Amino acid sequence: MKNFIILLIFFVSNIYSQNNYDTLEVKIESNTNWWAGIIIEGHKMPLEDGYEANLFGTSYFNQLQPLLISSEGELVWSEEPFSFKITNENILFDKAYASLDYIKAGDNLREAYLYASSKYFPPSGKMPPDLFFSVPQYNTWIELTYDQNQKDILEYARSIIDKGMPPGIIMIDDNWQEDYGKWNFHQGRFPDPHSMMKELKELGFKVMLWVCPFVSPDSDVYRELEKQGAFMLDEKEKPAMVRWWNGVSAVLDLTKSEGDKWFKGQLDKLINEYGVNGFKLDAGDSRFYKGIKSSKKITPNQHTELFAKVGLEYPFNEYRATWKMGGQPLVQRLHDKSHDWTDLRKLIPQMLLEGIMGYPFSCPDMIGGGQFTSFLNDSPIDQELVVRSTQVHALMPMMQFSVAPWRILDEKHFKAVLEAVDLRGEFKNIILGLAKDASLTGEPIVRSMEYVFPHKGYSKIKDQFMLGNDILIAPLLSKGIGSRKVVLPKGKWKSDMEKIYRGGVNIDIEVPLNRLPYFIKLN
């Protein structure tokens, strides 16, 4: 049995209330690489000299985990936020709101991660419903943005089927509702939501609705909840007004039963009355909780954690911003990406980071980009980018469409998209098997080269990845090139073109528009 070297730094005072800080210095040994649980920064990892971060009161617009792990089996964990800075020689930790643990848990990245997973965020034994993994998801955001309406949602769903794509989960995004906090279908835009839901179900879709923890202050719901004391408060003990991307709103205090029970009651009502299957739970970012007060004194990060725990009661869920929810059956989506090649190249390293931070049930944003401003005012569409984005998604844990590919692509490019969707169908049982394994063991579904083949010089490879331990996937991530280099580890590999390769070499391959290169390791 391995001997674990554990350094625990304890202190007895109430950290949050008294602002005492814990500190730690970890020496960076030669040829050691480190990763931190800041998912949106995954493309910047392994960490380099000069990198610094403060985890308090932020989600970095995506998932966070208070964990750093190294290629030599080391890890640092804290139950609460901390700051750290990287130099060429060490990592300096301070401003910790709880004790910092440094542990030499093994000899490589995988051993460090599995130790952290088992000790700090053990897998729950549960996973999101199979449908998240077996077929694409469809989100109405890019097509409709703030004009969510019954007519166009049904047209979008019918077109999915008519164009030869499989039904799956359809997510109706922001502005289906009457107002923030008034979680009823807007009567003007949804004249008959029951019939809409009925048709969507008959077409084969499960339906999720966008929700958030905000309540518009000029609504009757706000006035009633204010009387109940359900809101976060400002310094004058009045409901705090929080500015977010859609204006200024009050925010529910989920540390109080009045806020928590009311919100879940609204979600349950939508399920019971309309047959909604679940929810896209957005806007729980820690930054919205800074400088305001709740009934129970907790950190802004813990408020994000409370909002994420709501999703545990609804198997069909999706989150963009969470804190310390590793090992749980929550769908975690990457932050919105722009419609460009730079953001496309961020998908693989950020998804790989999700896996080693305890978030295996993850989705690489929306195909072609989820940043809706990229598609406004007749913005130019890069058809090749949409195809290559689809191919990156195809063998990830999940794939999600939003912009309608049949609308923006010509026949050749749309055919390549359909082929990538079909390829996922061929691999869906493998992906499902890995997802079920992740729910029991914590092992990532998609894995970095360093994770599977430690100490081979693969730490900085960010343009190829492993599906499990035996399938290497190497999408094309640059425009107009048509070829790429693939790093093949030692062993015997069979490509998607049925060609056999001896590993331990770098190979150059041709990648036409309709090809997603992959290599299966042979025994």
XYZ file of C-alpha atoms in Angstrom:
523
model
C 0.000 0.000 0.000
C 1.267 3.467 -0.834
C 2.445 5.703 1.971
C 0.664 9.050 1.799
C 2.588 12.093 2.971
C 0.035 14.476 4.429
C 0.594 18.017 5.603
C -2.426 19.494 7.347
C -2.402 23.113 8.424
C -5.046 23.680 11.080
C -6.371 26.665 12.922
C -9.270 26.942 15.327
C -10.808 30.356 14.760
C -13.879 30.999 12.640
C -12.145 31.795 9.373
C -14.917 33.551 7.525
C -16.140 35.744 10.334
C -12.693 36.747 11.595
C -10.857 36.948 8.254
C -7.902 34.885 9.427
C -5.862 33.379 6.622
C -4.051 30.129 6.173
C -0.843 30.031 4.130
C 1.149 27.320 2.389
C 4.158 27.108 0.094
C 4.616 24.121 -2.221
C 7.885 23.658 -4.058
C 7.573 22.858 -7.776
C 9.981 20.056 -8.567
C 11.701 19.776 -11.933
C 9.443 18.547 -14.770
C 6.350 18.763 -12.567
C 3.158 20.229 -13.998
C 0.133 21.515 -12.073
C -3.559 21.948 -12.864
C -6.063 24.050 -10.887
C -9.840 23.742 -10.618
C -10.657 26.871 -12.639
C -12.423 25.305 -15.603
C -12.611 28.384 -17.824
C -8.802 28.624 -17.645
C -8.185 25.023 -18.699
C -6.498 26.097 -21.930
C -3.851 27.903 -19.841
C -2.835 24.707 -18.069
C -0.508 23.206 -17.027
C 0.038 26.346 -14.959
C 2.972 28.578 -15.804
C 5.087 31.148 -14.013
C 3.112 34.271 -13.148
C -0.326 32.673 -13.040
C -2.368 33.744 -10.029
C -5.959 33.425 -8.919
C -8.289 34.206 -6.045
C -11.229 31.816 -5.702
C -13.192 33.904 -3.204
C -16.460 35.396 -4.408
C -16.191 34.271 -8.007
C -17.050 31.335 -10.222
C -14.848 32.534 -13.070
C -18.108 32.285 -15.072
C -17.900 28.474 -14.928
C -17.289 25.572 -12.580
C -14.736 25.863 -9.768
C -13.114 23.286 -7.527
C -10.776 24.243 -4.622
C -8.157 21.762 -5.817
C -4.733 21.755 -7.458
C -3.119 18.500 -8.611
C 0.242 17.683 -10.155
C 1.734 15.250 -12.630
C 3.818 13.841 -9.760
C 0.863 12.791 -7.612
C 0.625 15.881 -5.407
C -2.504 17.799 -4.496
C -3.651 20.809 -2.512
C -7.243 21.036 -1.282
C -9.293 23.325 0.914
C -12.964 23.252 1.823
C -13.196 27.009 1.241
C -11.753 29.581 -1.211
C -8.098 30.583 -1.285
C -5.614 32.543 -3.370
C -2.518 31.171 -5.054
C 0.324 32.326 -7.262
C 2.680 30.312 -9.462
C 6.389 31.006 -9.796
C 9.050 28.912 -11.480
C 10.021 27.499 -8.104
C 6.881 27.245 -6.004
C 3.162 27.770 -5.511
C 2.252 30.293 -2.838
C -1.147 29.907 -1.176
C -2.761 32.462 1.110
C -6.090 34.092 2.015
C -7.529 30.651 2.684
C -10.905 30.573 4.425
C -10.288 27.051 5.732
C -7.293 24.785 6.273
C -5.121 23.898 3.294
C -4.167 20.236 2.838
C -1.012 19.321 0.914
C -0.821 15.606 0.098
C 1.667 13.489 -1.846
C -0.916 10.903 -2.833
C 0.935 8.972 -5.514
C 3.324 9.249 -8.431
C 1.209 10.657 -11.256
C -1.777 12.785 -12.222
C -4.291 9.943 -12.130
C -3.268 8.826 -8.645
C -3.487 12.385 -7.321
C -6.941 12.866 -8.832
C -8.383 9.546 -7.662
C -7.148 10.195 -4.130
C -8.741 13.655 -4.138
C -11.950 12.242 -5.579
C -12.268 9.509 -2.970
C -11.386 11.777 -0.037
C -12.994 15.128 -0.856
C -15.757 14.584 -3.436
C -16.531 10.862 -3.677
C -18.736 9.778 -6.579
C -22.388 9.577 -5.604
C -23.161 6.400 -7.531
C -25.650 8.399 -9.600
C -25.432 9.971 -13.044
C -27.671 12.183 -15.187
C -30.237 10.334 -17.335
C -28.832 8.259 -20.213
C -30.397 10.580 -22.794
C -27.806 13.279 -22.042
C -25.083 10.951 -23.313
C -26.736 8.886 -26.036
C -28.083 11.583 -28.390
C -27.547 15.311 -28.982
C -29.164 18.015 -26.890
C -30.820 21.027 -28.511
C -30.982 24.496 -26.985
C -33.247 27.208 -28.407
C -30.988 30.103 -27.375
C -29.049 30.938 -30.544
C -32.058 30.602 -32.844
C -34.494 32.600 -30.707
C -32.434 34.436 -28.034
C -34.939 36.579 -26.096
C -37.817 35.814 -28.466
C -38.643 32.389 -27.064
C -42.114 31.505 -28.340
C -44.317 28.494 -28.908
C -44.522 28.739 -32.704
C -40.778 28.923 -33.346
C -39.859 26.336 -30.715
C -42.172 23.822 -32.370
C -40.773 24.706 -35.786
C -37.236 24.175 -34.457
C -38.178 20.778 -33.008
C -39.973 19.648 -36.169
C -36.993 20.695 -38.285
C -34.648 18.585 -36.156
C -36.678 15.509 -37.076
C -37.305 16.546 -40.694
C -33.587 17.094 -41.300
C -32.676 13.599 -40.140
C -31.359 14.391 -36.680
C -32.408 12.314 -33.655
C -34.735 13.762 -31.016
C -33.238 14.212 -27.576
C -33.429 16.862 -24.884
C -34.680 20.285 -25.927
C -33.828 23.194 -23.630
C -36.102 26.230 -23.862
C -33.896 29.123 -22.860
C -34.382 32.494 -21.160
C -37.526 34.575 -21.719
C -40.081 31.795 -22.036
C -41.321 33.034 -18.665
C -43.582 35.923 -17.746
C -40.807 37.622 -15.748
C -37.798 36.700 -13.622
C -39.341 34.951 -10.646
C -42.721 34.617 -12.368
C -42.181 31.115 -13.649
C -45.256 30.872 -15.851
C -45.250 30.579 -19.638
C -45.710 34.050 -21.107
C -49.308 34.058 -22.354
C -48.590 36.212 -25.384
C -45.710 34.096 -26.679
C -47.089 30.741 -25.493
C -50.849 30.732 -26.143
C -51.181 27.004 -25.390
C -48.136 25.601 -23.553
C -49.915 22.328 -22.792
C -50.334 21.568 -26.493
C -46.730 22.600 -27.153
C -45.474 20.221 -24.489
C -47.697 17.461 -25.836
C -46.310 17.812 -29.362
C -42.695 18.005 -28.182
C -43.169 14.782 -26.229
C -44.829 13.103 -29.218
C -41.850 14.094 -31.369
C -39.621 12.258 -28.899
C -38.161 15.138 -26.864
C -37.630 15.626 -23.164
C -38.107 19.293 -22.264
C -36.057 21.497 -19.939
C -36.683 25.143 -19.037
C -34.202 27.901 -18.176
C -34.502 29.292 -14.629
C -32.430 31.497 -12.312
C -32.436 32.607 -8.632
C -33.476 36.194 -9.439
C -36.817 37.957 -8.993
C -37.752 41.173 -10.789
C -38.396 43.893 -8.184
C -41.405 45.413 -9.951
C -43.530 42.265 -9.798
C -46.261 40.979 -7.526
C -44.108 37.924 -6.788
C -41.380 40.207 -5.444
C -43.798 41.987 -3.130
C -45.072 38.720 -1.709
C -41.595 37.244 -1.224
C -40.372 40.436 0.423
C -43.084 40.028 3.056
C -41.891 36.464 3.643
C -38.246 37.548 4.040
C -37.081 35.315 1.190
C -34.387 37.623 -0.248
C -30.732 38.403 0.331
C -30.378 41.763 2.111
C -28.280 44.912 1.754
C -26.616 46.892 4.552
C -29.956 48.568 5.335
C -31.666 45.200 5.827
C -33.668 45.717 2.633
C -33.778 43.253 -0.283
C -30.439 43.629 -2.065
C -30.636 44.719 -5.687
C -28.089 42.768 -7.721
C -26.960 43.855 -11.168
C -26.562 40.948 -13.587
C -26.506 40.543 -17.369
C -30.266 41.045 -17.707
C -30.713 44.027 -15.423
C -31.220 44.517 -11.688
C -33.052 41.968 -9.555
C -33.528 40.684 -6.041
C -31.864 37.347 -5.331
C -33.360 34.486 -3.354
C -31.779 33.600 -0.020
C -31.472 29.821 -0.227
C -30.159 29.633 3.345
C -33.746 30.365 4.431
C -36.548 27.874 4.007
C -38.760 30.672 2.665
C -36.495 31.149 -0.359
C -35.521 27.516 -0.855
C -39.008 26.030 -0.560
C -40.596 28.712 -2.722
C -38.105 28.203 -5.562
C -38.378 24.418 -5.551
C -42.143 24.763 -5.340
C -42.115 26.766 -8.565
C -40.035 24.095 -10.304
C -42.276 21.311 -9.027
C -45.331 23.190 -10.280
C -43.886 23.323 -13.805
C -43.226 19.590 -13.689
C -46.665 18.721 -12.360
C -48.699 21.148 -14.465
C -46.924 20.953 -17.820
C -44.856 17.772 -17.729
C -41.542 19.634 -17.843
C -38.672 17.183 -17.356
C -36.063 19.430 -15.778
C -34.213 22.718 -15.718
C -31.232 24.660 -16.974
C -30.261 26.425 -13.739
C -28.334 29.561 -14.625
C -26.836 32.636 -12.946
C -25.804 31.189 -9.585
C -22.355 32.785 -9.908
C -20.626 33.661 -6.640
C -19.989 37.239 -7.740
C -23.700 37.992 -7.387
C -23.535 37.215 -3.656
C -20.610 39.474 -2.728
C -21.344 42.376 -0.406
C -24.864 41.265 0.501
C -26.229 39.337 3.464
C -28.115 36.106 3.945
C -29.916 34.653 6.935
C -27.011 32.294 7.556
C -23.519 33.756 7.290
C -21.727 31.836 4.557
C -19.288 32.726 1.788
C -20.460 33.793 -1.679
C -19.025 30.506 -2.951
C -21.261 28.577 -0.582
C -24.279 30.369 -2.025
C -23.255 29.046 -5.441
C -22.974 25.597 -3.868
C -26.490 25.881 -2.411
C -27.915 26.824 -5.804
C -26.149 23.842 -7.388
C -27.605 21.500 -4.783
C -31.081 22.414 -6.030
C -30.289 20.439 -9.181
C -29.723 17.262 -7.199
C -33.499 17.020 -6.816
C -34.060 17.237 -10.584
C -32.203 14.580 -12.642
C -32.648 16.579 -15.860
C -30.442 19.540 -14.961
C -27.718 21.714 -16.435
C -25.326 24.184 -14.792
C -22.730 26.615 -16.078
C -21.492 27.908 -12.688
C -20.925 25.632 -9.694
C -18.645 25.427 -6.678
C -17.362 22.250 -5.038
C -19.897 19.865 -6.600
C -17.498 17.153 -7.751
C -18.837 13.613 -7.854
C -22.475 14.691 -8.137
C -24.943 13.825 -10.946
C -25.041 17.352 -12.343
C -24.633 18.283 -16.000
C -21.855 20.869 -16.217
C -21.611 22.996 -19.367
C -18.585 25.014 -20.416
C -18.929 28.790 -20.471
C -20.285 30.344 -23.685
C -17.784 30.193 -26.526
C -17.492 32.573 -29.463
C -17.859 31.503 -33.069
C -14.134 31.421 -33.796
C -11.230 28.994 -34.004
C -9.513 30.339 -30.894
C -12.449 29.355 -28.720
C -12.811 26.043 -30.542
C -9.284 25.159 -29.431
C -10.249 25.811 -25.802
C -12.840 23.030 -25.741
C -10.536 20.039 -25.334
C -8.304 21.375 -22.511
C -11.282 22.761 -20.607
C -13.219 19.505 -20.935
C -10.177 17.518 -19.819
C -9.874 19.761 -16.778
C -13.548 19.116 -15.950
C -12.732 15.419 -15.697
C -9.844 15.749 -13.238
C -11.821 18.137 -11.051
C -14.656 15.683 -10.456
C -17.026 16.936 -13.164
C -17.197 14.060 -15.683
C -20.791 14.738 -16.785
C -19.869 17.760 -18.843
C -20.840 19.396 -22.127
C -18.496 21.500 -24.322
C -20.907 24.458 -24.681
C -22.951 24.710 -27.904
C -21.811 23.526 -31.312
C -20.440 26.427 -33.328
C -20.375 28.619 -30.220
C -22.870 29.605 -27.544
C -22.099 33.326 -27.504
C -25.216 34.669 -29.224
C -23.593 37.974 -30.213
C -21.487 35.965 -32.680
C -24.656 35.289 -34.684
C -26.290 38.744 -34.658
C -26.816 41.187 -37.531
C -25.922 38.824 -40.346
C -22.549 38.024 -38.800
C -20.499 35.800 -41.118
C -20.806 32.066 -40.520
C -17.725 29.883 -40.854
C -19.200 26.627 -42.124
C -16.009 24.647 -41.632
C -15.865 25.822 -38.011
C -19.374 24.487 -37.379
C -18.392 21.091 -38.792
C -15.154 20.885 -36.801
C -16.998 21.987 -33.668
C -19.541 19.201 -34.203
C -16.693 16.723 -34.549
C -15.110 17.862 -31.270
C -18.474 17.331 -29.560
C -19.216 14.018 -31.246
C -17.147 11.825 -28.904
C -17.249 14.045 -25.831
C -19.508 13.056 -22.904
C -22.280 15.206 -24.414
C -22.995 17.219 -27.539
C -25.360 20.169 -27.787
C -26.734 22.046 -30.793
C -28.275 25.493 -30.654
C -27.775 27.311 -33.938
C -29.673 25.241 -36.514
C -27.027 23.647 -38.750
C -29.533 23.017 -41.551
C -30.220 26.766 -41.690
C -26.644 28.056 -41.840
C -24.828 25.287 -43.741
C -24.798 24.219 -47.355
C -25.475 20.608 -48.289
C -21.837 19.473 -48.106
C -21.200 20.907 -44.658
C -24.536 19.786 -43.224
C -23.862 16.260 -44.480
C -20.571 16.286 -42.543
C -22.474 17.352 -39.413
C -24.942 14.475 -39.821
C -22.057 12.041 -40.227
C -20.561 13.240 -36.931
C -23.931 12.749 -35.220
C -24.133 9.239 -36.685
C -20.617 8.514 -35.421
C -21.739 9.367 -31.917
C -24.503 6.814 -32.325
C -21.859 4.175 -33.013
C -19.989 5.064 -29.812
C -22.940 5.822 -27.534
C -22.739 2.545 -25.623
C -19.059 3.140 -24.900
C -19.800 6.690 -23.716
C -22.698 5.474 -21.567
C -20.517 2.758 -20.068
C -17.839 5.283 -19.163
C -20.464 7.598 -17.661
C -21.787 4.801 -15.472
C -18.243 3.942 -14.438
C -17.613 7.611 -13.595
C -20.623 7.602 -11.274
C -19.049 4.750 -9.312
C -15.299 5.366 -9.502
C -14.961 9.067 -10.315
C -12.800 8.293 -13.369
C -13.197 10.922 -16.117
C -15.037 9.978 -19.298
C -12.589 11.905 -21.481
C -8.987 11.915 -20.314
C -5.804 13.748 -21.120
C -2.808 12.008 -22.622
C -0.900 12.664 -19.390
C -3.669 11.033 -17.343
C -3.597 7.781 -19.335
C 0.105 7.734 -20.285
C 1.967 9.425 -17.417
C 5.518 10.729 -17.632
C 5.797 10.392 -21.416
C 6.064 14.110 -22.113
C 2.354 14.490 -22.922
C 1.376 17.071 -20.273
C 1.000 19.935 -22.722
C -0.950 18.139 -25.457
C -4.233 20.034 -25.845
C -5.483 19.040 -29.293
C -6.183 15.332 -28.802
C -7.748 13.318 -26.002
C -8.663 9.850 -24.827
C -12.176 8.437 -24.557
C -11.551 6.043 -21.698
C -8.129 4.413 -21.858
C -8.244 2.885 -25.331
C -9.700 5.368 -27.842
C -7.590 8.316 -28.949
C -9.452 11.155 -30.686
C -7.678 13.824 -32.718
C -10.037 16.437 -34.236
C -8.845 19.064 -36.675
C -8.833 22.455 -34.925
C -7.405 24.824 -37.546
C -9.129 26.336 -40.550
C -8.410 25.203 -44.075
C -5.418 22.988 -43.320
C -6.791 19.513 -44.015
C -4.056 17.646 -42.150
C -2.581 17.378 -38.673
C 0.010 15.639 -36.514
C -1.114 12.965 -34.064
C 0.950 11.739 -31.117
C 0.506 7.967 -30.867
C 1.736 6.363 -27.617
C 3.438 2.992 -27.698
C 1.265 0.077 -28.698
C -0.748 -1.065 -31.670
C -3.492 1.276 -32.911
C -6.255 0.900 -35.494
C -7.484 4.131 -37.081
C -10.966 5.116 -38.213
C -9.657 4.441 -41.733
C -8.893 0.803 -40.754
C -5.148 1.397 -40.930
C -2.887 -0.228 -38.314
C -0.134 1.864 -36.707
C 2.726 1.006 -34.403
C 2.803 3.635 -31.673
C 5.607 5.490 -29.995
C 5.728 7.898 -32.947
C 4.153 11.070 -34.281
C 2.215 10.621 -37.496
C 0.843 13.043 -40.077
C -2.660 12.329 -41.349
C -5.060 13.836 -43.862
C -8.296 15.148 -42.364
C -10.899 15.971 -45.010
C -14.029 17.837 -43.976
C -16.058 14.747 -43.106
C -13.379 12.971 -41.052
C -13.023 12.838 -37.275
C -9.779 10.892 -36.760
C -9.732 8.335 -33.973
C -7.480 5.432 -33.074
C -8.450 2.352 -31.075
C -5.743 0.657 -29.059
C -5.458 -3.037 -29.857
C -4.448 -5.650 -27.310
